[in-house]
Amino acid sequence: MQIYLDYSATTPTRSEAIATMQATLTQQWGNPSSLHEWGQRAATVVEIARMQVAGLINALDPQSIIFTSGGTEADNLAIMGIARLYAVPQHMIISSVEHSAISEPARLLEMWGWKITRLPVDAKGRVNPVDLEAALQPNTVLISVIYGQSEVGTVQPIAELGNIARSHNIIFHTDAVQVAGRLPINVQALPVDLLSLSSHKIYGCQGAGALYVRPGVDLAPLLSGGGQEMRLRSGTQAVPNIAGFGVAAELAAQEIVTETPRLIKLRDRLFSQLADIPGLIPTGDMISRLPHHISFCLQQADGEKITGKTLVRQMNLAGIGISAGAACHSGKLSPSPILLAMGYSEKAALGGIRMTLGRDTTEADIDWVAMVFKQVLQRLIPDLSLVKR
């Protein structure tokens, strides 16, 4: 029995997106910058997708959607695109639980003389708006706080944080890669200036993403070249990938009303079935949480070296795909920086695991995963007592 529970790492490309991509590859394969018929057919595909992605977040101007190669490039364009507007280093604020696509560019800017403030989080992984207000400086030019944390599932108070930024006339960015398609996003009401999206998190293919840029916000491009994507992202667009992204975004917008409550029900079912395991501690905010996200850290039993990676491997042998924290960190045997920022010990931070659900997840899958997970733990820790606490 094969059960995939790593939808926060990537989602399978849905059949409708694949069909659109195939049609694009065979019928609209021109360069969208070309003026002839072949190019204009491809350009039409890109603009349709731009409207579809804009619709997912209620961006009234489709030209505010800048296509990129994925969420990482979108994040980098937001961070470095603002930074490159300034001839001398300024001040930037991020949270201490950002994805590496934000934390690494910030670290690079710090090496270049920028002042970077990393906001602390509480034990649930939430930023306190009071801390943001206190961190502001006269030369603060950008605030970036992740919307939904990929490792522990916590959803930040983005509206409140964005309002603080707006009241001080500071550009506000959020990485919404994990939120899009799972929780409603309305950029007309949400006080954000820049917002990152990724195709392969919403059942489009890998290799496409987007940055929403609120009209009137200036950015410096990262790439020099032909000036595609409103002169913010040079390079011939990956038309088939973008076409699939558009279809996936349109369908996600249509399905969110029914899919989100279904995922919440399955999520809570799995949390409930694993609640009787001693030493297995839920991580993240249990209320303000991504609807598809389950995460724990396993405290070591009797000093035995059981890490999140150990559990991932054992579950994989049983045909179940989960992850040890964020996917980009799962290859390293080092404590999760996210859990450390939340106040967990190094030992506990080595035992972080994540199970994320998707369109194909069923109640039967949840029940089977819970049973197998308990069997795995019982085998790894023979004296583990799986009795209700």
mmCIF file of C-alpha atoms in Angstrom:
data_model
loop_
_atom_site.group_PDB
_atom_site.id
_atom_site.type_symbol
_atom_site.label_atom_id
_atom_site.label_comp_id
_atom_site.label_asym_id
_atom_site.label_seq_id
_atom_site.Cartn_x
_atom_site.Cartn_y
_atom_site.Cartn_z
ATOM 1 C CA MET A 1 0.000 0.000 0.000
ATOM 2 C CA GLN A 2 1.560 3.280 -1.151
ATOM 3 C CA ILE A 3 0.481 6.475 0.644
ATOM 4 C CA TYR A 4 2.038 9.852 -0.097
ATOM 5 C CA LEU A 5 1.894 12.357 2.762
ATOM 6 C CA ASP A 6 4.430 14.958 1.644
ATOM 7 C CA TYR A 7 2.225 17.404 -0.262
ATOM 8 C CA SER A 8 4.035 20.387 1.276
ATOM 9 C CA ALA A 9 7.197 19.260 -0.518
ATOM 10 C CA THR A 10 5.458 18.839 -3.859
ATOM 11 C CA THR A 11 2.082 17.845 -5.231
ATOM 12 C CA PRO A 12 1.439 15.489 -8.158
ATOM 13 C CA THR A 13 0.682 17.385 -11.340
ATOM 14 C CA ARG A 14 -3.044 17.117 -11.942
ATOM 15 C CA SER A 15 -4.320 15.639 -15.183
ATOM 16 C CA GLU A 16 -5.970 18.876 -16.351
ATOM 17 C CA ALA A 17 -2.657 20.731 -16.059
ATOM 18 C CA ILE A 18 -0.810 17.960 -17.884
ATOM 19 C CA ALA A 19 -3.348 18.031 -20.728
ATOM 20 C CA THR A 20 -2.929 21.793 -21.082
ATOM 21 C CA MET A 21 0.848 21.482 -21.011
ATOM 22 C CA GLN A 22 0.769 18.803 -23.701
ATOM 23 C CA ALA A 23 -1.430 20.974 -25.911
ATOM 24 C CA THR A 24 0.933 23.898 -25.379
ATOM 25 C CA LEU A 25 3.983 21.813 -26.251
ATOM 26 C CA THR A 26 2.430 20.613 -29.496
ATOM 27 C CA GLN A 27 0.339 23.601 -30.623
ATOM 28 C CA GLN A 28 1.493 26.797 -28.870
ATOM 29 C CA TRP A 29 5.231 26.231 -28.700
ATOM 30 C CA GLY A 30 6.292 29.610 -30.110
ATOM 31 C CA ASN A 31 8.325 32.272 -28.348
ATOM 32 C CA PRO A 32 5.780 34.606 -26.718
ATOM 33 C CA SER A 33 7.990 37.620 -27.506
ATOM 34 C CA SER A 34 7.748 36.991 -31.251
ATOM 35 C CA LEU A 35 5.300 39.096 -33.235
ATOM 36 C CA HIS A 36 4.235 36.408 -35.715
ATOM 37 C CA GLU A 37 1.286 34.030 -35.321
ATOM 38 C CA TRP A 38 3.286 31.294 -33.607
ATOM 39 C CA GLY A 39 4.612 33.720 -31.039
ATOM 40 C CA GLN A 40 1.264 35.337 -30.452
ATOM 41 C CA ARG A 41 -0.400 31.984 -29.816
ATOM 42 C CA ALA A 42 2.172 31.349 -27.087
ATOM 43 C CA ALA A 43 1.738 34.885 -25.725
ATOM 44 C CA THR A 44 -2.000 34.295 -25.456
ATOM 45 C CA VAL A 45 -1.353 31.152 -23.402
ATOM 46 C CA VAL A 46 0.848 33.109 -21.002
ATOM 47 C CA GLU A 47 -1.696 35.905 -20.582
ATOM 48 C CA ILE A 48 -4.541 33.474 -19.948
ATOM 49 C CA ALA A 49 -2.438 31.815 -17.248
ATOM 50 C CA ARG A 50 -1.619 35.245 -15.801
ATOM 51 C CA MET A 51 -5.344 35.929 -15.405
ATOM 52 C CA GLN A 52 -5.900 32.493 -13.860
ATOM 53 C CA VAL A 53 -3.139 32.942 -11.282
ATOM 54 C CA ALA A 54 -4.331 36.480 -10.548
ATOM 55 C CA GLY A 55 -7.793 35.064 -9.921
ATOM 56 C CA LEU A 56 -6.489 32.686 -7.256
ATOM 57 C CA ILE A 57 -5.455 35.640 -5.064
ATOM 58 C CA ASN A 58 -8.010 38.172 -6.369
ATOM 59 C CA ALA A 59 -5.395 40.384 -8.005
ATOM 60 C CA LEU A 60 -7.545 42.684 -10.132
ATOM 61 C CA ASP A 61 -4.675 43.613 -12.446
ATOM 62 C CA PRO A 62 -3.228 40.454 -14.058
ATOM 63 C CA GLN A 63 -0.092 42.441 -14.936
ATOM 64 C CA SER A 64 0.752 42.379 -11.229
ATOM 65 C CA ILE A 65 1.617 38.670 -11.637
ATOM 66 C CA ILE A 66 5.283 38.156 -12.559
ATOM 67 C CA PHE A 67 6.068 34.598 -13.611
ATOM 68 C CA THR A 68 9.244 33.020 -12.236
ATOM 69 C CA SER A 69 10.815 29.560 -12.132
ATOM 70 C CA GLY A 70 9.241 28.840 -8.742
ATOM 71 C CA GLY A 71 8.728 30.039 -5.189
ATOM 72 C CA THR A 72 12.443 30.380 -4.477
ATOM 73 C CA GLU A 73 12.986 32.771 -7.364
ATOM 74 C CA ALA A 74 9.849 34.696 -6.415
ATOM 75 C CA ASP A 75 11.172 35.110 -2.855
ATOM 76 C CA ASN A 76 14.596 36.160 -4.127
ATOM 77 C CA LEU A 77 13.056 38.653 -6.530
ATOM 78 C CA ALA A 78 11.108 40.184 -3.648
ATOM 79 C CA ILE A 79 14.056 40.427 -1.259
ATOM 80 C CA MET A 80 16.845 41.308 -3.671
ATOM 81 C CA GLY A 81 14.560 43.304 -5.939
ATOM 82 C CA ILE A 82 13.922 45.735 -3.094
ATOM 83 C CA ALA A 83 17.518 45.674 -1.852
ATOM 84 C CA ARG A 84 18.938 46.534 -5.265
ATOM 85 C CA LEU A 85 16.966 49.770 -5.304
ATOM 86 C CA TYR A 86 19.346 51.187 -2.671
ATOM 87 C CA ALA A 87 22.927 52.324 -3.220
ATOM 88 C CA VAL A 88 23.786 51.919 0.474
ATOM 89 C CA PRO A 89 22.712 49.193 2.935
ATOM 90 C CA GLN A 90 19.399 49.655 4.749
ATOM 91 C CA HIS A 91 17.437 47.720 7.390
ATOM 92 C CA MET A 92 15.231 44.691 6.714
ATOM 93 C CA ILE A 93 13.030 42.608 9.016
ATOM 94 C CA ILE A 94 12.271 38.911 8.576
ATOM 95 C CA SER A 95 10.975 36.274 10.972
ATOM 96 C CA SER A 96 13.175 33.629 12.566
ATOM 97 C CA VAL A 97 11.089 30.869 10.930
ATOM 98 C CA GLU A 98 11.453 31.821 7.273
ATOM 99 C CA HIS A 99 12.028 29.356 4.454
ATOM 100 C CA SER A 100 15.655 29.315 3.310
ATOM 101 C CA ALA A 101 14.559 31.113 0.114
ATOM 102 C CA ILE A 102 14.175 34.170 2.381
ATOM 103 C CA SER A 103 16.717 33.540 5.128
ATOM 104 C CA GLU A 104 19.604 32.879 2.729
ATOM 105 C CA PRO A 105 19.189 36.075 0.647
ATOM 106 C CA ALA A 106 18.886 37.959 3.948
ATOM 107 C CA ARG A 107 22.128 36.383 5.154
ATOM 108 C CA LEU A 108 23.826 37.460 1.928
ATOM 109 C CA LEU A 109 22.590 41.025 2.339
ATOM 110 C CA GLU A 110 23.898 40.994 5.888
ATOM 111 C CA MET A 111 27.343 40.153 4.512
ATOM 112 C CA TRP A 112 26.984 43.197 2.257
ATOM 113 C CA GLY A 113 26.366 45.498 5.198
ATOM 114 C CA TRP A 114 22.594 45.381 5.529
ATOM 115 C CA LYS A 115 21.105 45.264 9.017
ATOM 116 C CA ILE A 116 18.789 42.264 9.323
ATOM 117 C CA THR A 117 16.414 41.869 12.272
ATOM 118 C CA ARG A 118 15.041 38.348 12.777
ATOM 119 C CA LEU A 119 11.831 38.499 14.761
ATOM 120 C CA PRO A 120 11.479 35.905 17.513
ATOM 121 C CA VAL A 121 8.507 33.539 17.632
ATOM 122 C CA ASP A 122 6.666 31.916 20.505
ATOM 123 C CA ALA A 123 6.512 28.169 21.192
ATOM 124 C CA LYS A 124 3.814 27.856 18.523
ATOM 125 C CA GLY A 125 5.974 29.543 15.904
ATOM 126 C CA ARG A 126 3.963 32.785 15.796
ATOM 127 C CA VAL A 127 5.344 36.288 15.438
ATOM 128 C CA ASN A 128 4.059 38.819 17.950
ATOM 129 C CA PRO A 129 3.011 42.029 16.175
ATOM 130 C CA VAL A 130 4.324 43.975 19.171
ATOM 131 C CA ASP A 131 7.810 42.667 18.362
ATOM 132 C CA LEU A 132 7.492 43.864 14.794
ATOM 133 C CA GLU A 133 6.489 47.340 15.906
ATOM 134 C CA ALA A 134 9.443 47.449 18.297
ATOM 135 C CA ALA A 135 11.901 46.313 15.601
ATOM 136 C CA LEU A 136 11.155 49.146 13.174
ATOM 137 C CA GLN A 137 13.964 51.575 12.462
ATOM 138 C CA PRO A 138 14.055 54.824 10.462
ATOM 139 C CA ASN A 139 15.753 53.019 7.557
ATOM 140 C CA THR A 140 13.576 49.890 7.524
ATOM 141 C CA VAL A 141 12.676 49.364 3.871
ATOM 142 C CA LEU A 142 11.273 45.827 3.784
ATOM 143 C CA ILE A 143 9.461 43.380 6.076
ATOM 144 C CA SER A 144 9.097 39.752 5.016
ATOM 145 C CA VAL A 145 7.149 37.230 7.106
ATOM 146 C CA ILE A 146 6.170 33.787 5.878
ATOM 147 C CA TYR A 147 2.392 33.287 5.651
ATOM 148 C CA GLY A 148 2.169 29.562 6.411
ATOM 149 C CA GLN A 149 5.257 27.861 7.849
ATOM 150 C CA SER A 150 6.069 24.745 5.830
ATOM 151 C CA GLU A 151 7.687 22.750 8.633
ATOM 152 C CA VAL A 152 5.302 23.273 11.562
ATOM 153 C CA GLY A 153 2.152 24.520 9.805
ATOM 154 C CA THR A 154 1.718 27.768 11.730
ATOM 155 C CA VAL A 155 -0.191 30.533 9.947
ATOM 156 C CA GLN A 156 1.057 34.009 10.835
ATOM 157 C CA PRO A 157 -1.177 37.039 11.568
ATOM 158 C CA ILE A 158 -0.305 38.486 8.176
ATOM 159 C CA ALA A 159 -3.090 41.070 8.067
ATOM 160 C CA GLU A 160 -2.031 42.554 11.410
ATOM 161 C CA LEU A 161 1.662 42.514 10.504
ATOM 162 C CA GLY A 162 0.944 44.004 7.088
ATOM 163 C CA ASN A 163 -1.080 46.805 8.608
ATOM 164 C CA ILE A 164 1.867 47.748 10.814
ATOM 165 C CA ALA A 165 4.100 47.880 7.748
ATOM 166 C CA ARG A 166 1.574 49.922 5.808
ATOM 167 C CA SER A 167 1.105 52.414 8.641
ATOM 168 C CA HIS A 168 4.852 53.114 8.456
ATOM 169 C CA ASN A 169 4.990 53.124 4.640
ATOM 170 C CA ILE A 170 7.254 50.043 4.570
ATOM 171 C CA ILE A 171 7.072 47.415 1.807
ATOM 172 C CA PHE A 172 5.637 44.128 3.112
ATOM 173 C CA HIS A 173 6.291 40.721 1.526
ATOM 174 C CA THR A 174 4.928 37.325 2.421
ATOM 175 C CA ASP A 175 5.835 33.864 1.167
ATOM 176 C CA ALA A 176 2.393 32.337 0.566
ATOM 177 C CA VAL A 177 3.648 29.200 -1.182
ATOM 178 C CA GLN A 178 2.072 26.852 1.398
ATOM 179 C CA VAL A 179 -1.121 28.886 1.803
ATOM 180 C CA ALA A 180 -2.231 29.388 -1.803
ATOM 181 C CA GLY A 181 -4.950 26.974 -2.814
ATOM 182 C CA ARG A 182 -5.446 25.864 0.793
ATOM 183 C CA LEU A 183 -6.683 29.063 2.435
ATOM 184 C CA PRO A 184 -8.382 31.996 0.659
ATOM 185 C CA ILE A 185 -6.068 34.873 -0.301
ATOM 186 C CA ASN A 186 -7.479 38.249 -1.287
ATOM 187 C CA VAL A 187 -4.765 40.792 -2.025
ATOM 188 C CA GLN A 188 -7.389 43.519 -2.348
ATOM 189 C CA ALA A 189 -8.066 43.198 1.384
ATOM 190 C CA LEU A 190 -4.732 41.808 2.585
ATOM 191 C CA PRO A 191 -2.148 44.561 3.274
ATOM 192 C CA VAL A 192 0.717 42.963 1.342
ATOM 193 C CA ASP A 193 2.828 44.523 -1.409
ATOM 194 C CA LEU A 194 4.643 41.403 -2.584
ATOM 195 C CA LEU A 195 3.451 37.784 -2.371
ATOM 196 C CA SER A 196 5.167 34.598 -3.568
ATOM 197 C CA LEU A 197 3.457 31.597 -5.177
ATOM 198 C CA SER A 198 4.571 28.213 -6.526
ATOM 199 C CA SER A 199 2.950 26.015 -9.152
ATOM 200 C CA HIS A 200 3.993 22.621 -7.818
ATOM 201 C CA LYS A 201 2.395 23.238 -4.420
ATOM 202 C CA ILE A 202 -1.068 23.514 -6.030
ATOM 203 C CA TYR A 203 -0.908 20.545 -8.461
ATOM 204 C CA GLY A 204 0.809 22.358 -11.280
ATOM 205 C CA CYS A 205 4.214 21.217 -12.470
ATOM 206 C CA GLN A 206 7.598 22.020 -11.005
ATOM 207 C CA GLY A 207 9.482 24.883 -12.630
ATOM 208 C CA ALA A 208 6.905 27.671 -12.442
ATOM 209 C CA GLY A 209 6.050 30.249 -9.808
ATOM 210 C CA ALA A 210 4.971 33.838 -9.503
ATOM 211 C CA LEU A 211 5.502 37.003 -7.535
ATOM 212 C CA TYR A 212 2.520 39.275 -7.024
ATOM 213 C CA VAL A 213 3.694 42.897 -7.152
ATOM 214 C CA ARG A 214 1.145 45.428 -6.000
ATOM 215 C CA PRO A 215 0.724 48.146 -8.671
ATOM 216 C CA GLY A 216 2.958 51.096 -7.855
ATOM 217 C CA VAL A 217 5.617 49.051 -6.021
ATOM 218 C CA ASP A 218 9.103 49.367 -7.542
ATOM 219 C CA LEU A 219 11.482 46.413 -7.899
ATOM 220 C CA ALA A 220 14.892 46.035 -9.497
ATOM 221 C CA PRO A 221 15.157 42.935 -11.731
ATOM 222 C CA LEU A 222 17.590 40.158 -10.844
ATOM 223 C CA LEU A 223 18.190 39.131 -14.466
ATOM 224 C CA SER A 224 19.287 41.398 -17.310
ATOM 225 C CA GLY A 225 18.129 40.545 -20.782
ATOM 226 C CA GLY A 226 15.122 40.906 -23.032
ATOM 227 C CA GLY A 227 12.857 42.535 -20.473
ATOM 228 C CA GLN A 228 10.115 39.905 -20.362
ATOM 229 C CA GLU A 229 7.555 39.867 -17.520
ATOM 230 C CA MET A 230 7.077 43.615 -17.291
ATOM 231 C CA ARG A 231 10.876 44.016 -17.412
ATOM 232 C CA LEU A 232 11.176 42.318 -14.020
ATOM 233 C CA ARG A 233 12.169 38.803 -15.120
ATOM 234 C CA SER A 234 14.105 38.550 -18.358
ATOM 235 C CA GLY A 235 14.259 35.242 -20.198
ATOM 236 C CA THR A 236 11.892 33.403 -22.510
ATOM 237 C CA GLN A 237 8.933 32.231 -20.459
ATOM 238 C CA ALA A 238 8.465 28.499 -19.825
ATOM 239 C CA VAL A 239 5.117 28.584 -21.631
ATOM 240 C CA PRO A 240 3.994 24.957 -20.976
ATOM 241 C CA ASN A 241 4.856 25.207 -17.275
ATOM 242 C CA ILE A 242 3.064 28.533 -16.980
ATOM 243 C CA ALA A 243 0.017 27.136 -18.799
ATOM 244 C CA GLY A 244 -0.186 24.241 -16.357
ATOM 245 C CA PHE A 245 0.255 26.639 -13.448
ATOM 246 C CA GLY A 246 -2.678 28.694 -14.679
ATOM 247 C CA VAL A 247 -5.000 25.703 -14.949
ATOM 248 C CA ALA A 248 -3.964 24.456 -11.515
ATOM 249 C CA ALA A 249 -4.579 27.919 -10.018
ATOM 250 C CA GLU A 250 -8.022 28.220 -11.584
ATOM 251 C CA LEU A 251 -9.075 24.782 -10.344
ATOM 252 C CA ALA A 252 -7.634 25.424 -6.886
ATOM 253 C CA ALA A 253 -9.734 28.571 -6.632
ATOM 254 C CA GLN A 254 -12.852 26.608 -7.586
ATOM 255 C CA GLU A 255 -12.196 23.694 -5.223
ATOM 256 C CA ILE A 256 -10.977 25.480 -2.105
ATOM 257 C CA VAL A 257 -14.492 25.795 -0.644
ATOM 258 C CA THR A 258 -14.876 22.026 -0.389
ATOM 259 C CA GLU A 259 -11.256 20.849 -0.247
ATOM 260 C CA THR A 260 -10.120 22.960 2.703
ATOM 261 C CA PRO A 261 -12.720 21.668 5.188
ATOM 262 C CA ARG A 262 -12.108 18.115 3.961
ATOM 263 C CA LEU A 263 -8.384 18.481 4.649
ATOM 264 C CA ILE A 264 -9.018 19.973 8.086
ATOM 265 C CA LYS A 265 -11.174 16.989 9.005
ATOM 266 C CA LEU A 266 -8.495 14.538 7.866
ATOM 267 C CA ARG A 267 -5.750 16.535 9.583
ATOM 268 C CA ASP A 268 -7.571 16.519 12.893
ATOM 269 C CA ARG A 269 -8.335 12.811 12.528
ATOM 270 C CA LEU A 270 -4.627 12.012 12.226
ATOM 271 C CA PHE A 271 -3.687 14.294 15.117
ATOM 272 C CA SER A 272 -6.305 12.521 17.230
ATOM 273 C CA GLN A 273 -5.121 9.031 16.320
ATOM 274 C CA LEU A 274 -1.510 9.848 17.193
ATOM 275 C CA ALA A 275 -2.336 11.676 20.428
ATOM 276 C CA ASP A 276 -1.794 8.575 22.598
ATOM 277 C CA ILE A 277 1.909 8.176 21.752
ATOM 278 C CA PRO A 278 4.143 9.150 24.698
ATOM 279 C CA GLY A 279 6.823 11.664 23.822
ATOM 280 C CA LEU A 280 5.281 12.587 20.474
ATOM 281 C CA ILE A 281 4.682 16.330 20.786
ATOM 282 C CA PRO A 282 2.613 18.286 18.235
ATOM 283 C CA THR A 283 4.501 21.299 16.873
ATOM 284 C CA GLY A 284 3.135 24.582 15.591
ATOM 285 C CA ASP A 285 -0.102 26.412 16.300
ATOM 286 C CA MET A 286 -3.026 24.010 16.564
ATOM 287 C CA ILE A 287 -5.596 26.738 15.826
ATOM 288 C CA SER A 288 -3.918 29.071 13.314
ATOM 289 C CA ARG A 289 -2.676 26.208 11.175
ATOM 290 C CA LEU A 290 -2.455 25.124 7.561
ATOM 291 C CA PRO A 291 -5.455 22.861 6.860
ATOM 292 C CA HIS A 292 -3.412 19.973 5.463
ATOM 293 C CA HIS A 293 -0.510 19.992 7.914
ATOM 294 C CA ILE A 294 0.440 17.611 10.754
ATOM 295 C CA SER A 295 3.791 17.913 12.523
ATOM 296 C CA PHE A 296 5.424 16.467 15.630
ATOM 297 C CA CYS A 297 8.751 16.106 17.325
ATOM 298 C CA LEU A 298 9.652 12.824 19.002
ATOM 299 C CA GLN A 299 11.557 13.112 22.223
ATOM 300 C CA GLN A 300 14.279 10.469 22.503
ATOM 301 C CA ALA A 301 13.426 7.383 24.552
ATOM 302 C CA ASP A 302 16.127 6.058 26.925
ATOM 303 C CA GLY A 303 18.779 8.030 25.061
ATOM 304 C CA GLU A 304 18.186 6.010 21.896
ATOM 305 C CA LYS A 305 19.158 7.862 18.713
ATOM 306 C CA ILE A 306 15.831 8.058 16.923
ATOM 307 C CA THR A 307 15.614 11.114 14.687
ATOM 308 C CA GLY A 308 13.089 12.442 12.247
ATOM 309 C CA LYS A 309 15.186 10.979 9.440
ATOM 310 C CA THR A 310 14.981 7.564 11.082
ATOM 311 C CA LEU A 311 11.193 7.750 11.073
ATOM 312 C CA VAL A 312 11.095 8.933 7.456
ATOM 313 C CA ARG A 313 13.174 5.951 6.360
ATOM 314 C CA GLN A 314 11.148 3.456 8.371
ATOM 315 C CA MET A 315 7.845 4.818 7.062
ATOM 316 C CA ASN A 316 9.218 4.748 3.524
ATOM 317 C CA LEU A 317 9.997 1.043 3.941
ATOM 318 C CA ALA A 318 6.314 0.629 4.798
ATOM 319 C CA GLY A 319 5.297 2.474 1.608
ATOM 320 C CA ILE A 320 4.414 5.784 3.274
ATOM 321 C CA GLY A 321 6.036 9.083 2.311
ATOM 322 C CA ILE A 322 6.505 11.680 5.066
ATOM 323 C CA SER A 323 9.301 14.180 5.719
ATOM 324 C CA ALA A 324 11.645 15.268 8.477
ATOM 325 C CA GLY A 325 10.894 18.967 8.734
ATOM 326 C CA ALA A 326 11.238 21.079 5.618
ATOM 327 C CA ALA A 327 12.174 19.107 2.514
ATOM 328 C CA CYS A 328 15.196 21.295 1.782
ATOM 329 C CA HIS A 329 16.678 20.369 5.174
ATOM 330 C CA SER A 330 15.818 16.664 5.198
ATOM 331 C CA GLY A 331 19.189 15.613 3.791
ATOM 332 C CA LYS A 332 21.101 17.036 6.781
ATOM 333 C CA LEU A 333 21.391 15.437 10.203
ATOM 334 C CA SER A 334 21.238 18.713 12.093
ATOM 335 C CA PRO A 335 18.593 20.175 14.404
ATOM 336 C CA SER A 336 15.768 21.962 12.665
ATOM 337 C CA PRO A 337 16.461 25.718 12.837
ATOM 338 C CA ILE A 338 12.708 26.302 12.875
ATOM 339 C CA LEU A 339 12.179 24.145 15.981
ATOM 340 C CA LEU A 340 15.233 25.688 17.633
ATOM 341 C CA ALA A 341 13.782 29.152 17.008
ATOM 342 C CA MET A 342 10.571 27.961 18.673
ATOM 343 C CA GLY A 343 12.491 27.015 21.809
ATOM 344 C CA TYR A 344 12.869 23.251 21.375
ATOM 345 C CA SER A 345 16.030 21.529 22.570
ATOM 346 C CA GLU A 346 18.549 20.275 20.031
ATOM 347 C CA LYS A 347 17.549 16.688 20.828
ATOM 348 C CA ALA A 348 13.871 17.396 20.255
ATOM 349 C CA ALA A 349 14.649 19.412 17.119
ATOM 350 C CA LEU A 350 16.348 16.349 15.633
ATOM 351 C CA GLY A 351 13.103 14.412 15.987
ATOM 352 C CA GLY A 352 10.842 16.694 13.965
ATOM 353 C CA ILE A 353 8.549 15.067 11.386
ATOM 354 C CA ARG A 354 5.865 16.367 9.046
ATOM 355 C CA MET A 355 2.896 14.687 7.365
ATOM 356 C CA THR A 356 1.009 16.773 4.818
ATOM 357 C CA LEU A 357 -2.220 15.791 3.100
ATOM 358 C CA GLY A 358 -3.648 16.401 -0.340
ATOM 359 C CA ARG A 359 -6.365 15.734 -2.920
ATOM 360 C CA ASP A 360 -5.789 11.983 -2.972
ATOM 361 C CA THR A 361 -5.686 11.489 0.808
ATOM 362 C CA THR A 362 -8.594 9.485 2.248
ATOM 363 C CA GLU A 363 -9.831 8.525 5.716
ATOM 364 C CA ALA A 364 -8.617 4.981 5.054
ATOM 365 C CA ASP A 365 -5.148 6.411 4.366
ATOM 366 C CA ILE A 366 -5.190 8.295 7.657
ATOM 367 C CA ASP A 367 -6.185 5.204 9.639
ATOM 368 C CA TRP A 368 -3.538 3.063 7.948
ATOM 369 C CA VAL A 369 -0.788 5.647 8.474
ATOM 370 C CA ALA A 370 -1.637 5.986 12.164
ATOM 371 C CA MET A 371 -1.502 2.209 12.631
ATOM 372 C CA VAL A 372 1.781 1.796 10.748
ATOM 373 C CA PHE A 373 3.394 4.748 12.501
ATOM 374 C CA LYS A 374 2.624 3.225 15.884
ATOM 375 C CA GLN A 375 4.033 -0.107 14.743
ATOM 376 C CA VAL A 376 7.229 1.609 13.571
ATOM 377 C CA LEU A 377 7.655 3.367 16.906
ATOM 378 C CA GLN A 378 6.942 0.175 18.818
ATOM 379 C CA ARG A 379 9.651 -1.594 16.841
ATOM 380 C CA LEU A 380 12.165 1.224 17.319
ATOM 381 C CA ILE A 381 11.339 1.683 21.012
ATOM 382 C CA PRO A 382 10.270 -1.747 22.311
ATOM 383 C CA ASP A 383 9.329 -0.477 25.772
ATOM 384 C CA LEU A 384 7.131 2.314 24.374
ATOM 385 C CA SER A 385 3.712 2.155 25.988
ATOM 386 C CA LEU A 386 1.034 3.197 23.486
ATOM 387 C CA VAL A 387 -1.623 3.849 26.103
ATOM 388 C CA LYS A 388 -3.782 6.948 26.367
ATOM 389 C CA ARG A 389 -2.138 9.527 28.580
#
